[in-house]
Short mmCIF file of C-alpha atoms in Angstrom, two decimals:
data_model
loop_
_atom_site.label_atom_id
_atom_site.label_comp_id
_atom_site.label_asym_id
_atom_site.label_seq_id
_atom_site.Cartn_x
_atom_site.Cartn_y
_atom_site.Cartn_z
CA MET A 1 94.42 133.37 145.95
CA ALA A 2 92.40 129.72 146.90
CA THR A 3 89.32 130.01 149.44
CA GLY A 4 85.97 127.22 149.52
CA GLY A 5 87.24 125.89 145.60
CA VAL A 6 87.00 128.37 144.24
CA THR A 7 89.73 131.00 142.22
CA GLU A 8 89.40 134.20 141.83
CA ALA A 9 89.88 133.77 138.17
CA SER A 10 86.98 131.23 138.08
CA ALA A 11 84.33 132.44 135.30
CA PRO A 12 81.53 134.52 136.85
CA VAL A 13 78.57 132.15 139.40
CA PRO A 14 75.07 132.94 137.18
CA VAL A 15 72.41 135.24 138.17
CA ARG A 16 69.37 133.00 138.18
CA ALA A 17 67.46 135.49 138.50
CA LEU A 18 66.84 139.52 139.71
CA THR A 19 63.31 139.85 141.04
CA LEU A 20 62.04 143.19 141.65
CA GLY A 21 58.58 143.56 144.17
CA LEU A 22 56.06 145.93 143.14
CA ALA A 23 54.43 147.38 146.37
CA ALA A 24 51.29 148.24 144.27
CA GLU A 25 48.44 146.87 145.02
CA HIS A 26 45.63 144.93 142.64
CA PRO A 27 45.43 146.07 139.64
CA VAL A 28 48.36 147.42 138.99
CA ALA A 29 48.25 150.30 136.59
CA SER A 30 50.47 149.66 133.23
CA SER A 31 52.73 152.57 134.47
CA VAL A 32 53.83 151.46 136.83
CA ILE A 33 54.92 147.88 135.71
CA GLU A 34 56.92 149.58 132.93
CA GLY A 35 58.20 152.10 135.55
CA ALA A 36 59.20 148.34 137.96
CA ALA A 37 60.78 146.79 134.55
CA ARG A 38 62.54 149.88 133.86
CA GLN A 39 64.41 149.78 137.17
CA VAL A 40 65.40 145.35 137.51
CA GLN A 41 66.15 145.80 134.03
CA GLY A 42 68.67 149.03 134.77
CA ALA A 43 69.86 146.67 137.42
CA ALA A 44 70.13 144.26 135.47
CA ARG A 45 72.80 145.94 132.56
CA MET A 46 75.11 147.11 135.33
CA VAL A 47 75.61 143.71 136.78
CA SER A 48 75.99 142.77 133.56
CA GLU A 49 78.45 145.75 133.00
CA ALA A 50 81.05 144.15 135.60
CA GLY A 51 81.18 140.96 134.01
CA TYR A 52 77.89 139.39 135.17
CA SER A 53 74.85 136.84 133.27
CA VAL A 54 72.00 137.73 134.29
CA GLN A 55 69.49 135.20 133.08
CA THR A 56 66.66 137.08 133.56
CA VAL A 57 64.85 139.65 135.04
CA ARG A 58 61.58 139.14 137.43
CA LEU A 59 58.52 141.14 138.43
CA ALA A 60 56.75 140.03 141.89
CA MET A 61 53.66 141.43 142.89
CA ARG A 62 51.00 141.30 145.92
CA PRO A 63 49.39 138.32 146.21
CA LEU A 64 46.43 138.75 142.94
CA LEU A 65 42.72 138.64 145.00
CA GLY A 66 43.81 140.39 147.79
CA GLY A 67 42.99 144.20 145.89
CA LEU A 68 39.99 141.96 143.53
CA ARG A 69 36.76 141.63 145.50
CA PRO A 70 33.43 143.07 144.37
CA SER A 71 31.22 145.31 146.80
CA GLY A 72 30.05 141.90 148.30
CA GLY A 73 33.78 141.09 149.09
CA VAL A 74 33.41 137.86 146.63
CA PRO A 75 36.80 137.23 144.48
CA LEU A 76 36.60 137.60 140.39
CA LEU A 77 37.59 134.41 139.46
CA ALA A 78 35.91 133.32 135.77
CA GLY A 79 35.61 137.21 133.11
CA GLY A 80 35.00 140.17 133.58
CA SER A 81 37.56 142.54 136.23
CA LEU A 82 39.94 139.75 136.51
CA GLY A 83 40.32 138.44 133.55
CA SER A 84 40.42 141.46 131.35
CA TYR A 85 43.03 142.42 133.64
CA LEU A 86 45.30 139.09 132.89
CA ASP A 87 45.08 139.87 129.35
CA GLU A 88 46.48 143.35 129.97
CA LEU A 89 48.81 142.43 132.09
CA HIS A 90 49.89 139.97 129.96
CA ALA A 91 50.31 142.76 126.72
CA VAL A 92 52.19 144.64 129.26
CA LEU A 93 54.32 141.99 130.06
CA THR A 94 55.34 140.76 126.32
CA GLU A 95 55.52 143.88 125.41
CA LEU A 96 58.20 144.60 127.59
CA GLY A 97 60.16 141.61 127.18
CA ILE A 98 59.45 140.64 131.02
CA GLU A 99 59.00 136.56 130.88
CA PHE A 100 58.77 135.42 134.65
CA CYS A 101 56.09 137.22 136.68
CA SER A 102 54.76 136.48 139.86
CA LEU A 103 51.19 137.32 141.07
CA GLY A 104 51.34 135.94 144.16
CA PRO A 105 49.90 133.00 146.91
CA VAL A 106 45.73 133.46 146.87
CA PRO A 107 44.26 132.49 149.79
CA GLY A 108 44.04 129.19 151.11
CA GLU A 109 39.99 128.90 152.49
CA LEU A 110 39.47 129.92 148.46
CA ALA A 111 37.39 127.49 147.20
CA PRO A 112 39.15 124.50 144.57
CA ALA A 113 36.33 125.59 141.89
CA ARG A 114 37.05 128.87 141.76
CA ALA A 115 40.58 128.19 142.14
CA GLU A 116 40.53 126.25 139.38
CA ALA A 117 39.06 128.62 137.28
CA LEU A 118 41.68 131.27 138.13
CA ALA A 119 44.12 128.30 136.19
CA ASP A 120 41.49 128.28 133.37
CA LEU A 121 43.17 132.44 133.15
CA VAL A 122 46.28 132.31 134.06
CA ALA A 123 47.59 128.74 132.27
CA PRO A 124 47.51 130.38 128.31
CA MET A 125 50.16 133.07 130.03
CA PRO A 126 52.67 131.23 130.80
CA GLU A 127 55.49 134.17 132.22
CA LEU A 128 52.44 134.45 134.89
CA ASN A 129 53.51 131.78 138.31
CA TRP A 130 50.94 131.28 141.17
CA SER A 131 50.77 129.17 144.14
CA VAL A 132 49.02 128.58 147.43
CA MET A 133 49.57 129.26 150.20
CA VAL A 134 48.74 125.90 152.79
CA ALA A 135 50.69 127.20 155.62
CA SER A 136 51.70 129.85 157.39
CA PRO A 137 54.60 130.47 159.73
CA GLY A 138 52.63 130.22 164.05
CA ALA A 139 49.71 128.07 161.91
CA GLY A 140 49.66 124.42 161.48
CA PRO A 141 48.69 122.94 157.52
CA ASP A 142 45.47 123.54 156.13
CA TRP A 143 44.18 120.69 155.09
CA GLU A 144 41.28 122.55 152.30
CA ALA A 145 43.50 124.59 150.91
CA ALA A 146 46.05 121.41 150.18
CA LEU A 147 43.14 120.55 148.54
CA THR A 148 42.50 123.17 147.09
CA ALA A 149 46.29 123.00 145.58
CA GLY A 150 45.86 118.90 144.88
CA ARG A 151 42.75 120.20 142.16
CA VAL A 152 44.64 122.72 141.13
CA MET A 153 47.89 121.16 140.11
CA SER A 154 45.02 118.01 138.64
CA ARG A 155 43.21 120.64 136.96
CA LEU A 156 46.89 122.00 135.46
CA ALA A 157 47.64 118.55 134.25
CA ARG A 158 44.63 118.25 132.00
CA THR A 159 43.90 121.79 130.54
CA THR A 160 48.34 122.46 129.95
CA GLU A 161 50.47 121.36 126.80
CA ARG A 162 51.66 118.19 128.28
CA GLY A 163 51.02 119.54 131.70
CA LEU A 164 53.01 122.42 131.81
CA GLY A 165 51.49 124.42 133.32
CA ASN A 166 52.53 122.61 137.69
CA PHE A 167 55.68 124.05 136.20
CA ASN A 168 53.78 127.58 137.52
CA PHE A 169 52.55 126.52 140.29
CA ALA A 170 52.76 125.83 143.37
CA ALA A 171 51.80 125.01 146.88
CA THR A 172 53.60 126.38 149.54
CA ALA A 173 54.73 126.56 153.46
CA CYS A 174 55.17 129.17 155.73
CA VAL A 175 57.33 131.84 152.10
CA PRO A 176 57.58 134.83 153.08
CA PRO A 177 57.80 137.83 150.63
CA ALA A 178 60.15 138.98 149.15
CA THR A 179 61.41 135.78 148.22
CA PRO A 180 63.57 135.55 144.54
CA PHE A 181 62.69 132.28 142.91
CA PHE A 182 59.64 131.11 140.94
CA PRO A 183 56.72 130.53 141.26
CA ALA A 184 56.65 131.29 145.16
CA ALA A 185 58.01 135.18 145.20
CA TYR A 186 55.85 137.59 146.23
CA GLN A 187 55.35 141.14 147.93
CA GLY A 188 54.14 140.98 151.18
CA PRO A 189 51.53 144.38 152.05
CA GLY A 190 52.61 147.84 153.31
CA ARG A 191 56.39 147.54 152.00
CA GLU A 192 58.36 149.72 149.03
CA PRO A 193 59.68 148.21 146.20
CA VAL A 194 62.59 145.17 147.00
CA LEU A 195 65.05 143.40 144.98
CA SER A 196 66.33 140.64 145.64
CA ILE A 197 69.28 137.88 143.80
CA ALA A 198 69.31 134.49 143.57
CA LEU A 199 71.79 132.73 141.88
CA GLN A 200 72.95 129.44 139.62
CA GLY A 201 75.32 128.53 142.70
CA ALA A 202 75.72 124.25 142.15
CA ARG A 203 79.33 125.18 140.74
CA ILE A 204 80.61 127.63 144.51
CA VAL A 205 79.40 123.64 146.46
CA ALA A 206 80.95 122.17 144.15
CA GLY A 207 84.32 123.91 144.56
CA ALA A 208 84.13 124.57 148.25
CA LEU A 209 83.46 120.38 148.28
CA ASP A 210 86.17 119.44 146.25
CA GLU A 211 88.27 121.35 147.82
CA LEU A 212 87.87 119.27 150.45
CA ARG A 213 88.33 116.15 149.07
CA ALA A 214 91.70 116.59 147.96
CA HIS A 215 92.61 117.08 151.85
CA PRO A 216 94.58 114.31 152.91
CA GLY A 217 92.74 111.56 154.22
CA ALA A 218 89.27 113.06 153.38
CA ARG A 219 88.33 110.52 150.27
CA ARG A 220 85.19 108.98 152.03
CA GLN A 221 84.70 110.77 154.71
CA LEU A 222 82.04 113.35 156.16
CA VAL A 223 82.79 115.64 158.61
CA PRO A 224 79.60 117.96 158.89
CA GLU A 225 81.79 120.38 160.04
CA ALA A 226 84.37 120.61 157.48
CA VAL A 227 82.14 120.97 155.13
CA SER A 228 79.76 123.58 156.51
CA VAL A 229 83.07 125.96 156.79
CA CYS A 230 83.94 125.13 153.08
CA VAL A 231 80.31 125.70 151.88
CA ARG A 232 80.18 129.10 154.10
CA GLN A 233 83.44 130.63 153.05
CA ALA A 234 82.99 129.78 149.05
CA MET A 235 79.95 131.51 149.69
CA GLU A 236 80.96 134.28 150.47
CA LEU A 237 83.88 134.75 149.06
CA VAL A 238 81.86 134.49 145.01
CA ALA A 239 77.75 135.81 146.87
CA GLY A 240 79.63 138.69 148.81
CA PRO A 241 81.22 140.81 145.47
CA ILE A 242 77.23 139.75 143.72
CA VAL A 243 75.67 140.80 146.88
CA ASP A 244 77.84 144.89 147.38
CA LEU A 245 76.81 144.87 143.26
CA VAL A 246 73.11 143.88 143.93
CA ARG A 247 73.19 146.24 146.48
CA GLN A 248 74.65 149.51 144.62
CA ALA A 249 72.27 148.85 141.52
CA ALA A 250 69.29 149.31 144.19
CA GLY A 251 70.38 152.35 145.54
CA GLU A 252 70.56 154.09 142.48
CA ALA A 253 67.48 152.63 141.90
CA HIS A 254 66.01 153.92 144.33
CA LEU A 255 64.98 150.40 145.43
CA GLN A 256 65.46 149.40 148.92
CA PHE A 257 67.73 145.34 148.60
CA ALA A 258 65.94 142.28 150.50
CA GLY A 259 68.89 140.24 150.30
CA ILE A 260 69.87 137.16 148.45
CA ASP A 261 68.51 133.53 148.14
CA LEU A 262 71.40 131.83 149.22
CA SER A 263 69.85 128.41 147.40
CA PRO A 264 72.76 126.76 145.37
CA ALA A 265 70.32 126.96 141.87
CA PRO A 266 71.26 124.00 139.79
CA ASP A 267 70.65 123.92 135.43
CA VAL A 268 69.45 120.68 133.14
CA ASP A 269 73.50 120.16 133.30
CA ASP A 270 74.83 122.15 136.16
CA SER A 271 74.38 119.85 138.44
CA ILE A 272 74.27 120.52 142.30
CA CYS A 273 73.29 116.72 143.00
CA GLY A 274 76.86 116.27 140.59
CA ALA A 275 78.72 119.25 143.07
CA LEU A 276 77.40 117.34 146.39
CA GLU A 277 79.00 113.27 144.82
CA THR A 278 82.53 115.71 144.21
CA LEU A 279 83.15 114.95 147.96
CA GLY A 280 82.85 110.91 147.07
CA LEU A 281 81.05 108.70 149.35
CA GLY A 282 78.77 107.19 145.91
CA PRO A 283 76.18 107.78 144.15
CA PHE A 284 73.69 110.85 145.82
CA GLY A 285 71.00 109.28 147.84
CA GLY A 286 72.94 106.74 149.24
CA PRO A 287 73.96 105.98 153.57
CA GLY A 288 75.06 109.74 154.50
CA SER A 289 73.00 111.67 151.73
CA LEU A 290 70.74 113.23 154.70
CA ALA A 291 73.25 114.67 156.57
CA LEU A 292 75.46 115.73 153.31
CA CYS A 293 72.40 117.72 153.06
CA ALA A 294 72.14 119.28 156.43
CA ALA A 295 75.16 119.72 156.53
CA VAL A 296 75.46 121.77 152.72
CA THR A 297 72.87 123.96 154.66
CA THR A 298 73.78 124.75 157.11
CA GLY A 299 77.48 125.95 155.86
CA ILE A 300 74.91 127.77 153.46
CA ARG A 301 72.71 129.55 156.28
CA SER A 302 75.37 130.56 158.58
CA THR A 303 77.52 133.11 156.26
CA ALA A 304 77.63 137.15 157.10
CA LEU A 305 75.59 138.32 153.94
CA PRO A 306 72.30 139.39 154.04
CA THR A 307 70.24 136.21 153.28
CA CYS A 308 66.34 135.94 152.46
CA GLY A 309 64.06 133.01 151.30
CA TYR A 310 64.75 129.68 151.30
CA ASN A 311 68.28 129.78 151.77
CA GLY A 312 69.03 126.58 152.05
CA LEU A 313 69.87 123.18 148.91
CA MET A 314 67.53 122.37 145.91
CA LEU A 315 66.94 119.66 144.76
CA PRO A 316 64.77 119.49 142.01
CA VAL A 317 63.83 116.99 140.31
CA MET A 318 64.02 117.79 136.89
CA GLU A 319 65.67 120.81 136.58
CA ASP A 320 69.05 118.65 137.07
CA ALA A 321 70.64 115.76 135.02
CA VAL A 322 72.43 113.67 136.94
CA LEU A 323 69.19 113.59 140.17
CA ALA A 324 67.05 112.81 137.16
CA GLN A 325 69.34 110.15 136.43
CA ARG A 326 70.17 108.95 139.75
CA TRP A 327 65.67 109.69 140.83
CA GLY A 328 65.59 107.09 137.83
CA GLU A 329 67.96 104.70 138.62
CA GLY A 330 65.64 104.28 141.79
CA ARG A 331 67.96 105.56 144.76
CA PHE A 332 65.30 107.42 146.24
CA GLY A 333 61.93 108.60 145.84
CA LEU A 334 59.33 111.02 147.25
CA ASP A 335 59.33 109.85 151.00
CA GLN A 336 63.08 110.26 150.45
CA LEU A 337 63.03 113.73 149.68
CA LEU A 338 60.23 114.41 151.81
CA ALA A 339 62.97 113.68 154.52
CA TRP A 340 65.67 116.16 152.85
CA SER A 341 63.60 118.74 152.85
CA ALA A 342 63.45 118.98 157.24
CA VAL A 343 67.61 119.27 156.45
CA CYS A 344 67.58 120.79 153.30
CA GLY A 345 65.62 124.12 150.89
CA THR A 346 62.85 124.02 149.06
CA GLY A 347 60.85 120.66 149.74
CA LEU A 348 59.29 118.82 146.52
CA ASP A 349 60.35 121.19 142.97
CA THR A 350 59.87 119.13 139.82
CA VAL A 351 58.30 115.58 140.89
CA PRO A 352 57.26 113.92 138.26
CA VAL A 353 53.87 111.50 139.33
CA PRO A 354 51.30 109.87 136.91
CA GLY A 355 48.94 111.83 135.24
CA GLU A 356 45.78 110.72 136.89
CA THR A 357 47.08 110.76 140.50
CA PRO A 358 43.96 112.12 142.18
CA ALA A 359 43.79 114.93 143.31
CA GLU A 360 43.22 114.55 146.74
CA GLU A 361 46.86 111.92 146.34
CA LEU A 362 48.10 115.00 145.58
CA ALA A 363 46.93 116.99 148.32
CA LEU A 364 47.82 114.87 151.73
CA VAL A 365 51.77 114.79 149.14
CA VAL A 366 51.15 118.55 150.49
CA MET A 367 50.21 118.12 153.46
CA ASP A 368 53.32 115.74 154.57
CA MET A 369 55.58 119.49 152.91
CA ALA A 370 53.69 121.86 154.98
CA SER A 371 53.52 118.97 158.09
CA LEU A 372 57.51 119.64 158.28
CA ALA A 373 56.57 123.35 157.51
CA ALA A 374 55.38 124.36 160.20
CA ARG A 375 56.98 122.01 162.95
CA TYR A 376 59.89 123.52 161.46
CA SER A 377 59.37 126.80 161.17
CA LYS A 378 61.16 127.21 157.45
CA PRO A 379 59.57 128.40 154.18
CA LEU A 380 59.05 124.86 151.97
CA SER A 381 57.19 124.81 148.49
CA ALA A 382 55.57 121.30 146.49
CA ARG A 383 55.76 121.51 142.53
CA LEU A 384 54.47 118.81 141.64
CA MET A 385 54.01 117.68 137.86
CA PRO A 386 51.51 115.09 136.89
CA VAL A 387 52.77 113.70 133.71
CA PRO A 388 49.29 113.16 131.49
CA GLY A 389 48.56 110.07 130.12
CA ALA A 390 51.29 109.10 132.10
CA LEU A 391 51.91 105.24 134.80
CA ALA A 392 54.35 104.97 137.50
CA GLY A 393 57.30 103.45 135.25
CA ASP A 394 56.73 105.97 132.38
CA MET A 395 58.83 108.52 130.92
CA ALA A 396 57.89 111.91 132.28
CA ASP A 397 59.08 114.29 128.95
CA PHE A 398 57.78 117.85 129.32
CA GLY A 399 59.39 118.98 126.05
CA SER A 400 60.78 122.18 128.32
CA PRO A 401 64.05 122.89 127.71
CA TYR A 402 64.24 123.58 131.43
CA LEU A 403 63.03 120.03 132.00
CA VAL A 404 65.17 117.23 131.89
CA ARG A 405 63.10 114.25 130.77
CA THR A 406 63.57 110.76 133.58
CA LEU A 407 61.13 108.34 134.88
CA VAL A 408 57.15 108.77 136.79
CA LYS A 409 57.14 107.53 140.12
CA SER A 410 53.79 106.83 142.02
CA VAL A 411 52.57 109.00 145.36
CA THR A 412 52.04 106.04 147.17
CA PRO A 413 55.52 103.30 147.17
CA GLY A 414 54.71 99.91 145.69
CA PRO A 415 55.94 97.11 148.18
#
């Protein structure tokens, strides 16, 4: 039986992340982290035994600075208690084999110099992810927070190997708790531990659009309603059994189930861009691209499944070989990515920019993203990747298996 281009005999879609959110305040005791690791690793085994590949298990914590304040109320941002705590956290995570742990967002009002000091502490520990919240639901974008984020991006580009520290940092806007994707993930206050899930779901979209294109007369046509229905059916068919399985695993581990983020994450060679081009409209970036992004996202958001997080189309430039190629070909740039963010899911993700881009210019890009998020009350983020020593027109190469080489582009378009 086939629905939405996915057959029952198809290879299972990989689980990108099983993310457990810890309810404990910082500093979190080693015993709590060990217990959480056992819970999420146990859930992963159950999912694996059912025939699914689980790529990563992750821990997401409450915002780091909420529980580490001396009597004067000023966060401890360098050395002392915070430095020791992060060292201990790093050691425990390494011993437990947990490769991804999010410290959550730091407050937007955090002074840039203090955020830079925090960056220096976190950067040597590659399993730690974090963010700066630059807009919250019901509030407009925060310039001081955006400037803090821009300065952190600039510092990470200068102080980490090839600037790769920016892979673990993002400016976030209106992102809710229990989001499984990193680096935006965090746990909300006053909640029990929760389990959320994300898939490497680009191939689900590819299958749906391939079936749609096969219909008589459908070639080079864009009927948004048909795209949305096909994507919705495919998502429900493929993700539904996984949701049931993870909900069961959460219950057996005495965890709340937060839901699934259906954002169809790509991998380097499992392209969401290639999936979109399956419809036959031509190379992605041309006319109709925004309409196609909107139709796919509508399909993702119209399922009957319990969802969380971004829950929309994601376009991570350097995590997708075809998308990186189209970026390098000049078929789209930063402005188009921002425009598509109005109808997509995640915002600006793994975008390579010149290494000497001033922090203030990075902050202005962040403000554009935050303004869209605040205007439409939707979760977005900006993970900009300044490339040390690179100018516009050079190639970005971070030496990471998760990132594709592609062209560096200025945040300010030329004439």
